[in-house]
Tab-separated table of C-alpha atoms in Angstrom:
chain	number	residue	atom	x	y	z
Y	1	MET	CA	-8.115	0.879	44.141
Y	2	ARG	CA	-5.815	-0.931	41.689
Y	3	ILE	CA	-7.777	-1.325	38.471
Y	4	ALA	CA	-6.822	-2.886	35.144
Y	5	ILE	CA	-8.710	-1.706	32.075
Y	6	ILE	CA	-8.569	-3.836	28.939
Y	7	SER	CA	-9.581	-2.265	25.644
Y	8	ARG	CA	-8.336	-3.864	22.452
Y	9	SER	CA	-8.558	-0.495	20.684
Y	10	TRP	CA	-7.744	2.888	22.211
Y	11	PHE	CA	-9.157	6.317	21.471
Y	12	THR	CA	-5.810	7.740	20.361
Y	13	GLU	CA	-6.025	5.457	17.294
Y	14	ILE	CA	-9.691	4.471	16.874
Y	15	ARG	CA	-11.986	7.433	17.454
Y	16	GLY	CA	-15.214	5.502	17.936
Y	17	GLY	CA	-17.937	5.645	20.569
Y	18	ALA	CA	-16.810	2.507	22.427
Y	19	GLU	CA	-13.245	3.813	22.542
Y	20	ARG	CA	-14.277	7.262	23.745
Y	21	TYR	CA	-16.421	5.662	26.465
Y	22	ILE	CA	-13.536	3.733	28.023
Y	23	TYR	CA	-11.100	6.621	27.456
Y	24	GLU	CA	-13.296	9.132	29.293
Y	25	VAL	CA	-13.929	6.657	32.119
Y	26	THR	CA	-10.186	6.008	32.450
Y	27	LYS	CA	-9.378	9.734	32.603
Y	28	ARG	CA	-11.769	10.240	35.492
Y	29	LEU	CA	-10.631	7.162	37.415
Y	30	ILE	CA	-7.056	8.477	37.235
Y	31	LYS	CA	-8.197	11.926	38.373
Y	32	ARG	CA	-9.945	10.346	41.371
Y	33	GLY	CA	-6.678	8.780	42.505
Y	34	HIS	CA	-7.184	5.169	41.460
Y	35	GLU	CA	-4.097	3.267	40.329
Y	36	VAL	CA	-5.141	2.446	36.784
Y	37	THR	CA	-3.247	0.269	34.312
Y	38	THR	CA	-4.596	0.231	30.777
Y	39	ILE	CA	-3.865	-2.564	28.306
Y	40	SER	CA	-4.420	-2.170	24.571
Y	41	ARG	CA	-2.828	-2.777	21.179
Y	42	HIS	CA	-2.516	0.993	20.746
Y	43	ASN	CA	-0.561	3.702	22.538
Y	44	SER	CA	-2.209	6.057	25.022
Y	45	ASP	CA	-1.744	9.739	25.799
Y	46	LEU	CA	-2.972	9.457	29.403
Y	47	PRO	CA	-0.544	9.767	32.357
Y	48	ASN	CA	-1.218	6.348	33.891
Y	49	ARG	CA	0.716	3.100	33.398
Y	50	HIS	CA	-0.158	1.802	29.951
Y	51	ILE	CA	0.803	-1.483	28.301
Y	52	ALA	CA	0.720	-1.437	24.498
Y	53	ILE	CA	0.768	-4.951	23.076
Y	54	ARG	CA	2.551	-5.360	19.763
Y	55	SER	CA	1.390	-8.272	17.639
Y	56	PRO	CA	1.361	-9.415	13.979
Y	57	GLY	CA	-0.325	-7.254	11.372
Y	58	VAL	CA	-2.823	-9.973	10.414
Y	59	PRO	CA	-6.136	-8.608	11.826
Y	60	ILE	CA	-7.610	-11.830	13.235
Y	61	LEU	CA	-4.258	-12.857	14.790
Y	62	THR	CA	-3.703	-9.361	16.172
Y	63	SER	CA	-7.098	-9.362	17.886
Y	64	ALA	CA	-6.686	-12.864	19.308
Y	65	LEU	CA	-3.136	-12.320	20.590
Y	66	THR	CA	-4.007	-8.932	22.066
Y	67	SER	CA	-6.939	-10.458	23.937
Y	68	LEU	CA	-4.927	-13.437	25.197
Y	69	LEU	CA	-1.970	-11.363	26.390
Y	70	SER	CA	-4.259	-8.735	27.925
Y	71	GLY	CA	-6.067	-11.378	29.944
Y	72	ILE	CA	-2.818	-12.936	31.182
Y	73	LEU	CA	-1.261	-9.580	32.129
Y	74	ALA	CA	-4.403	-8.416	33.925
Y	75	ASP	CA	-4.690	-11.673	35.842
Y	76	LEU	CA	-1.070	-11.671	36.988
Y	77	GLY	CA	-0.888	-7.965	37.812
Y	78	GLY	CA	-2.239	-8.044	41.348
Y	79	PHE	CA	-5.221	-5.821	40.546
Y	80	ASP	CA	-8.277	-5.477	42.737
Y	81	ALA	CA	-10.625	-5.527	39.752
Y	82	VAL	CA	-10.619	-5.586	35.966
Y	83	ILE	CA	-12.869	-3.614	33.608
Y	84	VAL	CA	-13.068	-5.001	30.078
Y	85	ASN	CA	-14.229	-3.017	27.054
Y	86	GLY	CA	-16.052	-5.910	25.459
Y	87	TYR	CA	-15.846	-6.148	21.702
Y	88	TRP	CA	-17.736	-8.976	20.019
Y	89	ALA	CA	-14.867	-11.486	20.176
Y	90	GLU	CA	-13.100	-10.164	23.279
Y	91	LEU	CA	-11.895	-13.300	25.041
Y	92	SER	CA	-9.514	-11.713	27.588
Y	93	PRO	CA	-11.998	-11.924	30.498
Y	94	LEU	CA	-12.222	-15.695	30.059
Y	95	LEU	CA	-8.631	-15.890	31.356
Y	96	LEU	CA	-9.294	-13.888	34.521
Y	97	THR	CA	-9.512	-15.439	37.977
Y	98	LYS	CA	-10.237	-12.173	39.797
Y	99	PRO	CA	-13.438	-10.055	39.806
Y	100	TRP	CA	-14.220	-8.438	36.470
Y	101	VAL	CA	-16.983	-6.521	34.784
Y	102	VAL	CA	-17.459	-6.168	31.057
Y	103	ILE	CA	-18.869	-3.225	29.109
Y	104	ILE	CA	-20.710	-4.440	26.009
Y	105	HIS	CA	-21.818	-1.628	23.735
Y	106	ASP	CA	-23.898	-3.605	21.274
Y	107	ILE	CA	-24.564	-7.126	20.054
Y	108	GLY	CA	-25.830	-6.123	16.640
Y	109	LEU	CA	-23.990	-9.084	15.130
Y	110	PHE	CA	-27.084	-11.214	15.779
Y	111	ARG	CA	-29.051	-9.224	13.215
Y	112	SER	CA	-26.283	-7.637	11.120
Y	113	GLN	CA	-26.026	-8.532	7.441
Y	114	TRP	CA	-22.402	-7.311	7.400
Y	115	ALA	CA	-21.284	-9.372	10.392
Y	116	GLN	CA	-22.794	-12.505	8.879
Y	117	GLU	CA	-20.881	-12.142	5.605
Y	118	HIS	CA	-17.823	-13.708	7.288
Y	119	ARG	CA	-19.225	-17.011	8.500
Y	120	VAL	CA	-16.249	-18.344	10.455
Y	121	LYS	CA	-15.625	-15.018	12.185
Y	122	HIS	CA	-19.346	-14.661	12.898
Y	123	PHE	CA	-19.493	-18.147	14.445
Y	124	LEU	CA	-16.443	-17.510	16.653
Y	125	ARG	CA	-17.780	-14.138	17.791
Y	126	ARG	CA	-21.062	-15.684	18.895
Y	127	VAL	CA	-19.338	-18.538	20.743
Y	128	ILE	CA	-16.970	-16.197	22.611
Y	129	LEU	CA	-19.677	-13.648	23.389
Y	130	ARG	CA	-21.996	-16.305	24.829
Y	131	ASP	CA	-19.185	-17.587	27.057
Y	132	VAL	CA	-18.244	-14.079	28.219
Y	133	VAL	CA	-21.773	-13.086	29.233
Y	134	ARG	CA	-22.280	-16.438	30.967
Y	135	LYS	CA	-19.145	-16.040	33.103
Y	136	ALA	CA	-19.250	-12.262	33.653
Y	137	TYR	CA	-19.664	-11.038	37.211
Y	138	ARG	CA	-21.678	-8.083	35.873
Y	139	ILE	CA	-22.379	-6.674	32.399
Y	140	ILE	CA	-22.600	-2.932	31.768
Y	141	VAL	CA	-24.571	-1.825	28.708
Y	142	PRO	CA	-24.940	1.807	27.564
Y	143	SER	CA	-28.206	1.524	25.658
Y	144	LYS	CA	-31.757	0.279	25.988
Y	145	LEU	CA	-31.391	-1.690	22.764
Y	146	THR	CA	-28.338	-3.596	24.009
Y	147	PHE	CA	-30.123	-4.306	27.294
Y	148	GLU	CA	-33.085	-5.772	25.407
Y	149	ASP	CA	-30.851	-7.671	22.964
Y	150	MET	CA	-28.959	-9.263	25.856
Y	151	ARG	CA	-32.223	-10.629	27.172
Y	152	ARG	CA	-33.521	-11.636	23.745
Y	153	TYR	CA	-30.506	-13.243	22.074
Y	154	LEU	CA	-28.352	-14.368	25.008
Y	155	ARG	CA	-30.981	-14.966	27.708
Y	156	VAL	CA	-28.973	-12.930	30.216
Y	157	ASP	CA	-30.522	-12.614	33.662
Y	158	GLU	CA	-31.687	-9.016	34.098
Y	159	ALA	CA	-30.074	-8.909	37.553
Y	160	LYS	CA	-26.675	-9.332	35.891
Y	161	LEU	CA	-27.150	-6.304	33.631
Y	162	GLU	CA	-26.435	-2.673	34.487
Y	163	PHE	CA	-27.732	0.036	32.157
Y	164	ILE	CA	-25.213	2.904	32.410
Y	165	VAL	CA	-25.605	5.569	29.761
Y	166	GLU	CA	-22.672	7.420	28.225
Y	167	GLY	CA	-21.673	10.938	29.205
Y	168	ILE	CA	-20.615	14.149	27.492
Y	169	ASP	CA	-17.902	16.658	28.309
Y	170	LEU	CA	-20.138	19.726	28.298
Y	171	GLU	CA	-17.193	22.078	28.727
Y	172	LYS	CA	-15.926	20.860	25.366
Y	173	PHE	CA	-19.087	20.066	23.417
Y	174	ARG	CA	-21.035	23.303	23.663
Y	175	PRO	CA	-22.673	25.860	21.376
Y	176	LEU	CA	-20.311	28.379	19.779
Y	177	PRO	CA	-21.006	31.427	17.576
Y	178	ARG	CA	-21.947	30.367	14.049
Y	179	LYS	CA	-21.116	32.111	10.822
Y	180	GLU	CA	-23.869	33.057	8.399
Y	181	ASP	CA	-22.666	32.900	4.798
Y	182	GLY	CA	-25.707	31.582	2.953
Y	183	VAL	CA	-24.452	27.971	2.874
Y	184	PHE	CA	-26.618	25.293	4.523
Y	185	ARG	CA	-24.202	22.738	5.986
Y	186	ILE	CA	-25.261	19.143	6.627
Y	187	PHE	CA	-22.939	16.970	8.719
Y	188	GLN	CA	-22.674	13.277	9.478
Y	189	PHE	CA	-20.250	12.093	12.162
Y	190	GLY	CA	-19.167	8.475	12.602
Y	191	ARG	CA	-16.777	5.775	11.434
Y	192	PHE	CA	-16.721	5.144	7.715
Y	193	ALA	CA	-18.475	1.775	7.549
Y	194	PRO	CA	-21.461	0.271	5.691
Y	195	ASN	CA	-23.631	0.184	8.821
Y	196	LYS	CA	-23.279	3.973	9.220
Y	197	GLY	CA	-25.250	4.594	6.028
Y	198	GLN	CA	-22.985	7.219	4.451
Y	199	ASP	CA	-23.828	5.830	1.005
Y	200	VAL	CA	-27.539	6.352	1.696
Y	201	LEU	CA	-26.849	9.929	2.783
Y	202	ILE	CA	-24.786	10.732	-0.319
Y	203	ARG	CA	-27.583	9.484	-2.589
Y	204	ALA	CA	-30.138	11.485	-0.612
Y	205	PHE	CA	-27.968	14.600	-0.705
Y	206	ARG	CA	-27.775	14.561	-4.494
Y	207	ARG	CA	-31.526	15.097	-4.656
Y	208	VAL	CA	-31.423	17.712	-1.895
Y	209	HIS	CA	-28.634	19.589	-3.673
Y	210	LYS	CA	-30.620	19.806	-6.906
Y	211	ARG	CA	-33.410	21.685	-5.131
Y	212	HIS	CA	-31.099	23.656	-2.818
Y	213	PRO	CA	-27.732	24.289	-4.536
Y	214	ASN	CA	-26.511	26.229	-1.485
Y	215	THR	CA	-26.279	22.986	0.542
Y	216	ARG	CA	-23.012	21.273	1.417
Y	217	LEU	CA	-22.473	17.800	2.905
Y	218	TYR	CA	-19.621	16.971	5.292
Y	219	LEU	CA	-18.772	13.373	6.216
Y	220	ILE	CA	-16.507	13.272	9.281
Y	221	GLY	CA	-15.107	10.119	10.861
Y	222	HIS	CA	-12.500	7.468	11.491
Y	223	LEU	CA	-11.266	5.323	8.613
Y	224	SER	CA	-9.943	1.848	9.395
Y	225	ARG	CA	-8.073	-0.391	6.990
Y	226	ASP	CA	-11.038	-2.778	6.839
Y	227	ALA	CA	-13.284	0.050	5.652
Y	228	LEU	CA	-11.084	1.170	2.742
Y	229	PRO	CA	-13.176	-0.610	0.045
Y	230	TYR	CA	-16.332	1.049	1.392
Y	231	TYR	CA	-14.594	4.434	1.571
Y	232	ARG	CA	-13.524	4.097	-2.070
Y	233	HIS	CA	-17.150	3.307	-2.895
Y	234	LEU	CA	-18.210	6.538	-1.160
Y	235	LEU	CA	-15.629	8.518	-3.121
Y	236	SER	CA	-16.973	6.987	-6.322
Y	237	LEU	CA	-20.556	7.903	-5.373
Y	238	SER	CA	-19.537	11.502	-4.676
Y	239	LYS	CA	-17.310	11.889	-7.735
Y	240	GLY	CA	-17.811	15.249	-9.383
Y	241	GLU	CA	-19.647	16.673	-6.353
Y	242	GLU	CA	-17.576	19.541	-4.973
Y	243	ASP	CA	-20.135	20.072	-2.221
Y	244	ILE	CA	-19.507	16.651	-0.633
Y	245	ILE	CA	-16.512	16.925	1.682
Y	246	PHE	CA	-14.703	14.151	3.573
Y	247	ARG	CA	-12.636	14.614	6.734
Y	248	ILE	CA	-10.800	11.738	8.451
Y	249	ASP	CA	-9.761	11.413	12.118
Y	250	VAL	CA	-10.222	14.998	13.236
Y	251	SER	CA	-9.211	16.161	16.722
Y	252	ASP	CA	-11.791	16.947	19.401
Y	253	GLU	CA	-11.155	20.660	18.890
Y	254	GLU	CA	-11.899	20.313	15.171
Y	255	LEU	CA	-14.888	18.112	15.963
Y	256	VAL	CA	-16.487	20.778	18.157
Y	257	ARG	CA	-15.812	23.386	15.491
Y	258	TYR	CA	-17.506	21.214	12.865
Y	259	TYR	CA	-20.561	20.605	15.058
Y	260	ASN	CA	-20.893	24.352	15.412
Y	261	GLN	CA	-20.723	24.872	11.663
Y	262	ALA	CA	-23.630	22.482	11.157
Y	263	ASP	CA	-27.124	23.646	10.263
Y	264	LEU	CA	-28.277	20.033	10.424
Y	265	CYS	CA	-26.773	16.727	11.586
Y	266	VAL	CA	-27.931	13.521	9.919
Y	267	PHE	CA	-27.252	10.047	11.337
Y	268	PRO	CA	-28.605	7.429	8.889
Y	269	SER	CA	-27.133	4.324	10.577
Y	270	LEU	CA	-28.567	0.993	9.481
Y	271	GLY	CA	-27.465	-1.148	12.438
Y	272	GLU	CA	-24.694	-2.197	14.837
Y	273	GLU	CA	-25.033	0.856	17.075
Y	274	GLY	CA	-24.372	0.947	20.796
Y	275	TRP	CA	-25.967	4.184	21.969
Y	276	GLY	CA	-25.171	7.068	19.633
Y	277	LEU	CA	-22.710	9.413	21.321
Y	278	THR	CA	-22.387	11.603	18.225
Y	279	VAL	CA	-26.140	12.226	18.325
Y	280	ALA	CA	-25.843	13.447	21.919
Y	281	GLU	CA	-22.832	15.607	21.014
Y	282	ALA	CA	-24.919	17.285	18.305
Y	283	PHE	CA	-27.642	17.926	20.888
Y	284	ALA	CA	-25.049	19.506	23.203
Y	285	CYS	CA	-24.000	21.906	20.429
Y	286	ARG	CA	-27.651	22.858	19.760
Y	287	VAL	CA	-27.803	21.374	16.260
Y	288	PRO	CA	-31.047	19.992	14.766
Y	289	VAL	CA	-30.809	16.225	14.302
Y	290	ILE	CA	-32.286	13.726	11.864
Y	291	CYS	CA	-31.566	10.108	12.736
Y	292	SER	CA	-32.610	6.615	11.766
Y	293	PRO	CA	-34.820	4.341	13.900
Y	294	ILE	CA	-31.941	2.558	15.639
Y	295	PHE	CA	-31.111	5.691	17.657
Y	296	PHE	CA	-34.691	5.823	18.886
Y	297	GLN	CA	-34.275	2.189	19.943
Y	298	THR	CA	-30.998	2.823	21.802
Y	299	GLY	CA	-32.616	5.652	23.775
Y	300	VAL	CA	-30.426	8.581	22.743
Y	301	ALA	CA	-33.199	10.039	20.554
Y	302	ASP	CA	-36.949	10.399	20.748
Y	303	GLU	CA	-39.610	12.355	18.876
Y	304	ARG	CA	-39.225	15.390	21.160
Y	305	ARG	CA	-35.560	16.007	20.285
Y	306	ALA	CA	-34.918	14.466	16.852
Y	307	LEU	CA	-36.600	13.893	13.509
Y	308	LEU	CA	-37.062	10.233	12.624
Y	309	SER	CA	-35.780	9.349	9.177
Y	310	PRO	CA	-36.422	6.429	6.856
Y	311	THR	CA	-33.300	4.468	5.887
Y	312	ASP	CA	-33.785	4.676	2.115
Y	313	PRO	CA	-32.282	7.543	0.052
Y	314	GLU	CA	-35.623	8.901	-1.174
Y	315	GLY	CA	-37.189	8.945	2.275
Y	316	LEU	CA	-34.080	10.489	3.818
Y	317	ALA	CA	-33.984	13.179	1.115
Y	318	ASP	CA	-37.620	14.043	1.851
Y	319	LYS	CA	-36.851	14.435	5.558
Y	320	ILE	CA	-33.788	16.629	4.924
Y	321	LEU	CA	-35.752	18.799	2.498
Y	322	TRP	CA	-38.517	19.198	5.071
Y	323	ALA	CA	-35.973	20.270	7.708
Y	324	ILE	CA	-34.381	22.813	5.350
Y	325	GLU	CA	-37.717	24.269	4.295
Y	326	HIS	CA	-39.164	24.341	7.834
Y	327	ARG	CA	-36.052	25.265	9.788
Y	328	ASP	CA	-37.936	27.914	11.769
Y	329	THR	CA	-40.019	25.134	13.341
Y	330	LEU	CA	-37.012	23.221	14.715
Y	331	ASP	CA	-36.309	25.432	17.748
Y	332	ASP	CA	-38.292	23.256	20.170
Y	333	LEU	CA	-36.503	20.150	18.888
Y	334	VAL	CA	-33.112	21.799	19.416
Y	335	SER	CA	-34.034	22.971	22.923
Y	336	GLU	CA	-35.204	19.490	23.955
Y	337	GLY	CA	-32.001	17.938	22.632
Y	338	TYR	CA	-29.888	20.481	24.474
Y	339	GLU	CA	-31.710	19.886	27.766
Y	340	PHE	CA	-31.224	16.139	27.348
Y	341	ALA	CA	-27.483	16.585	26.741
Y	342	LYS	CA	-27.136	18.817	29.812
Y	343	GLY	CA	-28.231	15.867	31.941
Y	344	LEU	CA	-25.355	13.687	30.715
Y	345	SER	CA	-22.070	13.513	32.599
Y	346	TRP	CA	-19.017	11.267	32.451
Y	347	ASP	CA	-18.648	11.728	36.212
Y	348	LYS	CA	-22.114	10.241	36.715
Y	349	THR	CA	-21.158	7.387	34.406
Y	350	VAL	CA	-17.993	6.686	36.418
Y	351	ASP	CA	-19.911	6.849	39.717
Y	352	LYS	CA	-22.255	4.125	38.489
Y	353	ILE	CA	-19.461	1.975	37.051
Y	354	MET	CA	-17.518	2.110	40.318
Y	355	HIS	CA	-20.649	1.171	42.239
Y	356	VAL	CA	-20.843	-1.973	40.086
Y	357	VAL	CA	-17.110	-2.696	40.498
Y	358	LYS	CA	-17.272	-2.392	44.293
Y	359	ASP	CA	-20.362	-4.577	44.318
Y	360	VAL	CA	-18.505	-7.517	42.725
Y	361	LEU	CA	-15.467	-7.339	45.032
């Protein structure tokens, strides 16, 4: 099948969950022999035909032009179907006259305090998103929360929605031997952004570190230009703390190594989450997990495989301290998380996506 895949951002440049999702799906479609053309504003390292759209450096113009050109190229390319990685203001599918499905990871903008700070952008995002979901042949969502939000905020017919969870490469994300050196390492993985709650974690860690000086905090993730002011704020919060360590845009090999150095993974996100792939990756590496309520809402976590944390620094510190001081009781939690991760597969994800694609042809 000739398939066009539109994703404004690509995993080679933006190492986020939405980008990994479409990247892993693309890899497997190519491997299965489909003729795949990918269209993005970034370069790709995959062996298929890839169109990288170059546009002005002004963010809002770059996004709009990339979407417009992507839609035109996909519509004129003679493809059997188009899969769109649907960001909040992704208007490329509105230009398509052939069958298309859209993957929408989250619509947290309807409740996000950060999204609503930019009123014009927020208004345009809502207008475009409403039009996209109205015209979409089918809508793929990776989380229970997004499924429910689609029904609640956009009144999408349930028959139009397909809940297809993300996968994991279990050959890559797996438990490895861990070193024992007396240091208790706490990791957080995710983009540097206010919704990820890194500032909350730093404040919580300060209290944890006072009681347990052998603790060390690692913050690992992608840093975009838009997030630079927030990143500087994090550096200011951690000033003078040698045991708070930042790492930006690490490779998958480094990522797996970091997971396997972790004694505890903490995900204190405050909103705007799709599913929570990093939570599942921690499960796959047999690491105990503390996460905020949103990951229980998306479906990646539950009380059998993760500790639920408050989203304030004091409450989060209490939960981390409890985990450190009761680490011998976390084995069942780790085992449940690992069993959950073993049931995830990108091949299963692709099977379900292709079933949807064939259904709309």
